[in-house]
Amino acid sequence: MQLFSSSATPSLFPAHELPPSPTLPLTPRHPRKPRAAKPKSTAPTSLIAVFEEQYRELRPRAPIPPLDIRFRRFTSLNTTIRLREGRLHVRLSDLLESAPDHVHHAIAHILLAKLYKKPIAPSHADRYRRHVSSEAISRQAEHIRQTRGRKRLSAPTGHHYDLNEVFESLNTRFFHGLLGRPTLTWSAHHARRMLGHYDAAHNTIVVSRVFDRLDTPRCAIEYLLYHEMLHLKHPVRVKAGRRCVHSREFQAEERLFPELEAAKAYLKRL
């Protein structure tokens, strides 16, 4: 369970060693020193006490289960909580390790409330939202997505539509050719819930493969790509601790798309 809505297994290639020459004396090999184990980033006792305090507030009559809280090098501000075999397992992004005490209280409250289906106190939700939306945390989150995250990319040329061609056509018609072209890629699956998105960390626009069909009207894929191109022109802004994704300027330009109603009607039918 996450706060607010992969690990790759390395391939091991055994080294092929040549047998020693029978005519040469073998040089005794010094035993390798065992590698020092990487320290596990476990939560300090103070954070466990924070979770216990929030647990008592939400469930005053229930015994507090054992807590296993660890920080992980996630690619985003992930936070998860699971109850397994009577133990609460909490995993937090290492980006939150140095957060102020009141933010840790907010995280504990929100995770426990979600797990036990309790109402989330607005004060805690606001504290957490303000912290993660701050300029410093947003900048760090963007950095770890760039350095830790991996983007699976496919060619922009599909079976029926070429994303590069559609982008350049829209760029000329609506942006005077001034938008720099990001990486354009089709999604891995024919997604119908997330039809497209702009990933600022990797400067990539992803379009669902559900549009790469012969019966997809041109206006539908143009509108979808036009919408994501507006995110390029109007980046996300933070106002009073809240992220503004679709500003007034963004919405005003979106309404300039000539076949807006027809495109939206098609998207609703998907």
mmCIF file of C-alpha atoms in Angstrom:
data_model
loop_
_atom_site.group_PDB
_atom_site.id
_atom_site.type_symbol
_atom_site.label_atom_id
_atom_site.label_comp_id
_atom_site.label_asym_id
_atom_site.label_seq_id
_atom_site.Cartn_x
_atom_site.Cartn_y
_atom_site.Cartn_z
ATOM 1 C CA MET A 1 0.000 0.000 0.000
ATOM 2 C CA GLN A 2 1.410 3.315 -1.069
ATOM 3 C CA LEU A 3 1.014 6.720 0.490
ATOM 4 C CA PHE A 4 -0.916 8.589 -2.221
ATOM 5 C CA SER A 5 -1.257 6.958 -5.529
ATOM 6 C CA SER A 6 11.556 -3.450 -9.549
ATOM 7 C CA SER A 7 14.350 -4.473 -8.961
ATOM 8 C CA ALA A 8 16.481 -5.890 -11.772
ATOM 9 C CA THR A 9 18.221 -9.192 -11.169
ATOM 10 C CA PRO A 10 21.816 -8.951 -12.339
ATOM 11 C CA SER A 11 23.060 -11.585 -14.728
ATOM 12 C CA LEU A 12 25.959 -13.552 -13.304
ATOM 13 C CA PHE A 13 28.543 -14.847 -15.754
ATOM 14 C CA PRO A 14 30.929 -17.350 -14.095
ATOM 15 C CA ALA A 15 34.555 -16.726 -14.992
ATOM 16 C CA HIS A 16 36.207 -19.465 -17.001
ATOM 17 C CA GLU A 17 39.526 -20.320 -15.409
ATOM 18 C CA LEU A 18 42.283 -22.064 -17.347
ATOM 19 C CA PRO A 19 43.792 -25.139 -15.646
ATOM 20 C CA PRO A 20 47.298 -24.523 -14.315
ATOM 21 C CA SER A 21 50.181 -25.654 -16.486
ATOM 22 C CA PRO A 22 51.582 -28.967 -15.237
ATOM 23 C CA THR A 23 55.149 -27.807 -15.907
ATOM 24 C CA LEU A 24 54.943 -24.661 -13.793
ATOM 25 C CA PRO A 25 54.695 -24.546 -10.013
ATOM 26 C CA LEU A 26 51.451 -23.230 -8.755
ATOM 27 C CA THR A 27 51.613 -19.921 -6.951
ATOM 28 C CA PRO A 28 49.619 -20.123 -3.753
ATOM 29 C CA ARG A 29 46.598 -17.887 -3.959
ATOM 30 C CA HIS A 30 45.864 -15.609 -1.069
ATOM 31 C CA PRO A 31 42.343 -16.036 0.236
ATOM 32 C CA ARG A 32 40.097 -13.164 -0.690
ATOM 33 C CA LYS A 33 38.933 -10.954 2.073
ATOM 34 C CA PRO A 34 35.189 -11.188 2.511
ATOM 35 C CA ARG A 35 33.352 -8.153 1.275
ATOM 36 C CA ALA A 36 31.918 -5.962 3.939
ATOM 37 C CA ALA A 37 28.161 -6.225 3.984
ATOM 38 C CA LYS A 38 26.341 -3.102 2.928
ATOM 39 C CA PRO A 39 24.707 -1.515 5.939
ATOM 40 C CA LYS A 40 20.945 -1.758 5.860
ATOM 41 C CA SER A 41 19.261 1.588 6.086
ATOM 42 C CA THR A 42 16.984 0.788 8.970
ATOM 43 C CA ALA A 43 14.869 3.404 10.650
ATOM 44 C CA PRO A 44 16.088 4.952 13.905
ATOM 45 C CA THR A 45 14.318 4.167 17.143
ATOM 46 C CA SER A 46 12.754 7.624 17.087
ATOM 47 C CA LEU A 47 10.905 6.856 13.833
ATOM 48 C CA ILE A 48 9.603 3.575 15.238
ATOM 49 C CA ALA A 49 8.303 5.559 18.198
ATOM 50 C CA VAL A 50 6.552 7.930 15.764
ATOM 51 C CA PHE A 51 4.745 5.034 14.091
ATOM 52 C CA GLU A 52 3.811 3.550 17.456
ATOM 53 C CA GLU A 53 2.386 6.886 18.573
ATOM 54 C CA GLN A 54 0.302 7.244 15.428
ATOM 55 C CA TYR A 55 -0.828 3.625 15.725
ATOM 56 C CA ARG A 56 -2.078 4.243 19.285
ATOM 57 C CA GLU A 57 -4.001 7.316 18.108
ATOM 58 C CA LEU A 58 -5.708 5.426 15.297
ATOM 59 C CA ARG A 59 -6.221 2.108 17.135
ATOM 60 C CA PRO A 60 -6.111 2.821 20.881
ATOM 61 C CA ARG A 61 -7.409 -0.613 21.936
ATOM 62 C CA ALA A 62 -5.348 -2.770 19.586
ATOM 63 C CA PRO A 63 -1.897 -4.064 20.548
ATOM 64 C CA ILE A 64 0.917 -2.539 18.513
ATOM 65 C CA PRO A 65 2.438 -5.149 16.181
ATOM 66 C CA PRO A 66 6.216 -5.371 15.669
ATOM 67 C CA LEU A 67 7.482 -2.803 13.199
ATOM 68 C CA ASP A 68 10.077 -3.264 10.468
ATOM 69 C CA ILE A 69 10.843 0.164 8.967
ATOM 70 C CA ARG A 70 13.524 0.603 6.318
ATOM 71 C CA PHE A 71 14.617 3.274 3.874
ATOM 72 C CA ARG A 72 15.108 2.227 0.260
ATOM 73 C CA ARG A 73 16.747 3.791 -2.790
ATOM 74 C CA PHE A 74 13.510 4.033 -4.736
ATOM 75 C CA THR A 75 13.313 5.889 -8.027
ATOM 76 C CA SER A 76 10.605 8.151 -6.623
ATOM 77 C CA LEU A 77 9.060 9.262 -3.344
ATOM 78 C CA ASN A 78 7.588 5.815 -2.733
ATOM 79 C CA THR A 79 6.200 4.851 0.654
ATOM 80 C CA THR A 80 4.586 1.477 1.316
ATOM 81 C CA ILE A 81 3.155 -0.409 4.277
ATOM 82 C CA ARG A 82 2.135 -4.082 4.508
ATOM 83 C CA LEU A 83 0.951 -6.338 7.314
ATOM 84 C CA ARG A 84 2.531 -9.775 7.021
ATOM 85 C CA GLU A 85 2.428 -12.519 9.616
ATOM 86 C CA GLY A 86 1.551 -10.058 12.343
ATOM 87 C CA ARG A 87 4.380 -7.639 11.533
ATOM 88 C CA LEU A 88 4.119 -4.201 9.926
ATOM 89 C CA HIS A 89 6.633 -3.754 7.112
ATOM 90 C CA VAL A 90 7.197 -0.113 6.150
ATOM 91 C CA ARG A 91 9.413 0.950 3.265
ATOM 92 C CA LEU A 92 10.218 4.613 2.727
ATOM 93 C CA SER A 93 12.171 6.481 0.078
ATOM 94 C CA ASP A 94 15.608 7.477 1.366
ATOM 95 C CA LEU A 95 14.697 10.977 0.212
ATOM 96 C CA LEU A 96 12.417 11.152 3.259
ATOM 97 C CA GLU A 97 15.033 10.064 5.778
ATOM 98 C CA SER A 98 16.025 13.604 6.711
ATOM 99 C CA ALA A 99 12.475 14.973 6.706
ATOM 100 C CA PRO A 100 11.377 16.989 9.757
ATOM 101 C CA ASP A 101 9.738 15.183 12.645
ATOM 102 C CA HIS A 102 6.258 16.543 11.835
ATOM 103 C CA VAL A 103 6.538 15.134 8.297
ATOM 104 C CA HIS A 104 7.453 11.683 9.682
ATOM 105 C CA HIS A 105 4.357 11.906 11.894
ATOM 106 C CA ALA A 106 2.286 12.770 8.818
ATOM 107 C CA ILE A 107 3.723 9.845 6.829
ATOM 108 C CA ALA A 108 3.076 7.407 9.670
ATOM 109 C CA HIS A 109 -0.484 8.662 10.124
ATOM 110 C CA ILE A 110 -1.346 8.501 6.410
ATOM 111 C CA LEU A 111 0.130 5.027 5.867
ATOM 112 C CA LEU A 112 -1.528 3.530 8.953
ATOM 113 C CA ALA A 113 -4.845 5.239 8.207
ATOM 114 C CA LYS A 114 -4.831 3.851 4.674
ATOM 115 C CA LEU A 115 -3.910 0.359 5.863
ATOM 116 C CA TYR A 116 -6.652 0.223 8.494
ATOM 117 C CA LYS A 117 -9.189 2.198 6.423
ATOM 118 C CA LYS A 118 -9.364 5.148 8.804
ATOM 119 C CA PRO A 119 -10.034 8.770 7.748
ATOM 120 C CA ILE A 120 -6.875 10.750 7.063
ATOM 121 C CA ALA A 121 -6.562 13.926 9.095
ATOM 122 C CA PRO A 122 -6.407 16.922 6.729
ATOM 123 C CA SER A 123 -3.611 18.465 8.803
ATOM 124 C CA HIS A 124 -1.353 15.460 8.219
ATOM 125 C CA ALA A 125 -2.217 15.289 4.520
ATOM 126 C CA ASP A 126 -1.419 18.988 4.157
ATOM 127 C CA ARG A 127 1.927 18.678 5.987
ATOM 128 C CA TYR A 128 3.031 15.814 3.753
ATOM 129 C CA ARG A 129 1.844 17.496 0.561
ATOM 130 C CA ARG A 130 3.633 20.736 1.391
ATOM 131 C CA HIS A 131 6.883 18.913 2.130
ATOM 132 C CA VAL A 132 7.015 16.815 -1.049
ATOM 133 C CA SER A 133 5.860 19.772 -3.172
ATOM 134 C CA SER A 134 8.580 22.071 -1.877
ATOM 135 C CA GLU A 135 11.131 23.251 -4.412
ATOM 136 C CA ALA A 136 14.035 21.440 -2.708
ATOM 137 C CA ILE A 137 12.304 18.049 -2.503
ATOM 138 C CA SER A 138 10.840 18.357 -6.002
ATOM 139 C CA ARG A 139 14.314 19.043 -7.367
ATOM 140 C CA GLN A 140 15.809 16.059 -5.510
ATOM 141 C CA ALA A 141 12.958 13.789 -6.605
ATOM 142 C CA GLU A 142 13.521 14.801 -10.221
ATOM 143 C CA HIS A 143 17.222 14.088 -9.844
ATOM 144 C CA ILE A 144 16.782 10.560 -8.482
ATOM 145 C CA ARG A 145 14.273 9.762 -11.220
ATOM 146 C CA GLN A 146 16.856 10.794 -13.794
ATOM 147 C CA THR A 147 19.755 8.920 -12.188
ATOM 148 C CA ARG A 148 18.007 5.830 -10.814
ATOM 149 C CA GLY A 149 15.054 5.376 -13.122
ATOM 150 C CA ARG A 150 15.128 3.474 -16.382
ATOM 151 C CA LYS A 151 12.843 4.265 -19.256
ATOM 152 C CA ARG A 152 11.877 1.466 -21.628
ATOM 153 C CA LEU A 153 11.688 3.012 -25.049
ATOM 154 C CA SER A 154 10.379 1.796 -28.371
ATOM 155 C CA ALA A 155 10.747 3.317 -31.823
ATOM 156 C CA PRO A 156 8.446 6.295 -32.513
ATOM 157 C CA THR A 157 7.398 4.723 -35.805
ATOM 158 C CA GLY A 158 4.333 2.544 -35.254
ATOM 159 C CA HIS A 159 2.320 0.397 -37.601
ATOM 160 C CA HIS A 160 0.024 3.238 -38.660
ATOM 161 C CA TYR A 161 1.339 6.425 -37.051
ATOM 162 C CA ASP A 162 4.802 7.953 -36.767
ATOM 163 C CA LEU A 163 5.016 9.990 -33.565
ATOM 164 C CA ASN A 164 7.907 12.063 -34.907
ATOM 165 C CA GLU A 165 5.862 13.075 -37.949
ATOM 166 C CA VAL A 166 2.805 13.945 -35.843
ATOM 167 C CA PHE A 167 4.956 15.968 -33.428
ATOM 168 C CA GLU A 168 6.641 17.984 -36.188
ATOM 169 C CA SER A 169 3.301 18.705 -37.835
ATOM 170 C CA LEU A 170 1.832 20.012 -34.569
ATOM 171 C CA ASN A 171 5.010 21.921 -33.745
ATOM 172 C CA THR A 172 4.796 23.801 -37.018
ATOM 173 C CA ARG A 173 1.065 24.511 -36.802
ATOM 174 C CA PHE A 174 0.762 25.539 -33.160
ATOM 175 C CA PHE A 175 4.216 26.347 -31.782
ATOM 176 C CA HIS A 176 5.939 28.002 -34.762
ATOM 177 C CA GLY A 177 8.389 25.074 -34.792
ATOM 178 C CA LEU A 178 10.014 26.342 -31.580
ATOM 179 C CA LEU A 179 9.446 23.345 -29.291
ATOM 180 C CA GLY A 180 12.471 21.103 -28.981
ATOM 181 C CA ARG A 181 11.477 17.547 -29.784
ATOM 182 C CA PRO A 182 11.679 15.235 -26.759
ATOM 183 C CA THR A 183 12.037 11.477 -26.969
ATOM 184 C CA LEU A 184 8.810 10.060 -28.390
ATOM 185 C CA THR A 185 7.832 6.474 -27.703
ATOM 186 C CA TRP A 186 4.856 4.128 -27.746
ATOM 187 C CA SER A 187 3.819 2.467 -24.499
ATOM 188 C CA ALA A 188 4.658 -1.188 -23.947
ATOM 189 C CA HIS A 189 0.964 -2.124 -23.768
ATOM 190 C CA HIS A 190 -2.328 -1.021 -25.264
ATOM 191 C CA ALA A 191 -3.177 1.004 -22.176
ATOM 192 C CA ARG A 192 -6.628 2.577 -21.990
ATOM 193 C CA ARG A 193 -6.409 4.216 -18.562
ATOM 194 C CA MET A 194 -3.209 6.188 -19.146
ATOM 195 C CA LEU A 195 -3.421 7.237 -22.770
ATOM 196 C CA GLY A 196 -0.303 9.373 -22.687
ATOM 197 C CA HIS A 197 2.023 11.283 -20.391
ATOM 198 C CA TYR A 198 5.041 13.545 -20.415
ATOM 199 C CA ASP A 199 7.954 12.391 -18.255
ATOM 200 C CA ALA A 200 9.928 15.539 -17.462
ATOM 201 C CA ALA A 201 12.726 13.615 -15.725
ATOM 202 C CA HIS A 202 13.570 11.783 -18.958
ATOM 203 C CA ASN A 203 12.172 14.408 -21.364
ATOM 204 C CA THR A 204 9.959 11.744 -22.913
ATOM 205 C CA ILE A 205 6.408 11.685 -24.226
ATOM 206 C CA VAL A 206 4.773 8.266 -24.050
ATOM 207 C CA VAL A 207 1.668 7.496 -26.139
ATOM 208 C CA SER A 208 -0.474 4.409 -25.608
ATOM 209 C CA ARG A 209 -0.278 1.833 -28.384
ATOM 210 C CA VAL A 210 -4.061 1.770 -28.405
ATOM 211 C CA PHE A 211 -3.828 4.739 -30.824
ATOM 212 C CA ASP A 212 -1.596 2.950 -33.326
ATOM 213 C CA ARG A 213 -4.520 1.532 -35.285
ATOM 214 C CA LEU A 214 -5.931 2.073 -38.741
ATOM 215 C CA ASP A 215 -9.313 3.212 -37.368
ATOM 216 C CA THR A 216 -7.856 5.858 -35.017
ATOM 217 C CA PRO A 217 -8.849 9.296 -36.325
ATOM 218 C CA ARG A 218 -5.931 11.625 -36.895
ATOM 219 C CA CYS A 219 -7.504 14.284 -34.674
ATOM 220 C CA ALA A 220 -7.433 11.932 -31.650
ATOM 221 C CA ILE A 221 -3.724 11.198 -31.694
ATOM 222 C CA GLU A 222 -2.970 14.807 -32.626
ATOM 223 C CA TYR A 223 -4.953 16.086 -29.663
ATOM 224 C CA LEU A 224 -3.281 13.642 -27.261
ATOM 225 C CA LEU A 225 0.192 14.609 -28.442
ATOM 226 C CA TYR A 226 -0.769 18.310 -28.479
ATOM 227 C CA HIS A 227 -1.833 18.033 -24.832
ATOM 228 C CA GLU A 228 1.511 16.485 -23.844
ATOM 229 C CA MET A 229 3.382 19.117 -25.865
ATOM 230 C CA LEU A 230 1.655 21.780 -23.780
ATOM 231 C CA HIS A 231 3.265 20.195 -20.731
ATOM 232 C CA LEU A 232 6.583 20.890 -22.411
ATOM 233 C CA LYS A 233 5.655 24.534 -22.857
ATOM 234 C CA HIS A 234 3.967 24.950 -19.456
ATOM 235 C CA PRO A 235 5.909 22.957 -16.830
ATOM 236 C CA VAL A 236 4.363 22.006 -13.504
ATOM 237 C CA ARG A 237 4.385 24.862 -11.000
ATOM 238 C CA VAL A 238 4.059 24.786 -7.222
ATOM 239 C CA LYS A 239 1.721 27.282 -5.559
ATOM 240 C CA ALA A 240 1.227 27.365 -1.784
ATOM 241 C CA GLY A 241 2.508 23.818 -1.482
ATOM 242 C CA ARG A 242 0.275 22.477 -4.271
ATOM 243 C CA ARG A 243 1.357 21.338 -7.716
ATOM 244 C CA CYS A 244 -0.348 23.159 -10.552
ATOM 245 C CA VAL A 245 -0.257 20.778 -13.525
ATOM 246 C CA HIS A 246 -2.791 22.456 -15.819
ATOM 247 C CA SER A 247 -2.423 26.194 -15.393
ATOM 248 C CA ARG A 248 -4.849 28.740 -16.841
ATOM 249 C CA GLU A 249 -2.408 29.376 -19.671
ATOM 250 C CA PHE A 250 -2.241 25.637 -20.344
ATOM 251 C CA GLN A 251 -6.024 25.278 -20.461
ATOM 252 C CA ALA A 252 -6.433 28.360 -22.630
ATOM 253 C CA GLU A 253 -4.033 26.988 -25.236
ATOM 254 C CA GLU A 254 -5.620 23.552 -25.085
ATOM 255 C CA ARG A 255 -8.961 25.053 -26.104
ATOM 256 C CA LEU A 256 -7.304 26.353 -29.285
ATOM 257 C CA PHE A 257 -7.092 22.828 -30.705
ATOM 258 C CA PRO A 258 -9.522 22.982 -33.666
ATOM 259 C CA GLU A 259 -11.040 19.482 -33.345
ATOM 260 C CA LEU A 260 -11.104 19.403 -29.554
ATOM 261 C CA GLU A 261 -14.684 18.155 -29.128
ATOM 262 C CA ALA A 262 -14.365 15.408 -31.733
ATOM 263 C CA ALA A 263 -11.081 14.222 -30.229
ATOM 264 C CA LYS A 264 -12.465 14.180 -26.669
ATOM 265 C CA ALA A 265 -15.556 12.305 -27.829
ATOM 266 C CA TYR A 266 -13.352 9.617 -29.376
ATOM 267 C CA LEU A 267 -11.241 9.316 -26.209
ATOM 268 C CA LYS A 268 -14.389 8.754 -24.139
ATOM 269 C CA ARG A 269 -15.337 5.827 -26.364
ATOM 270 C CA LEU A 270 -12.016 4.040 -25.856
#
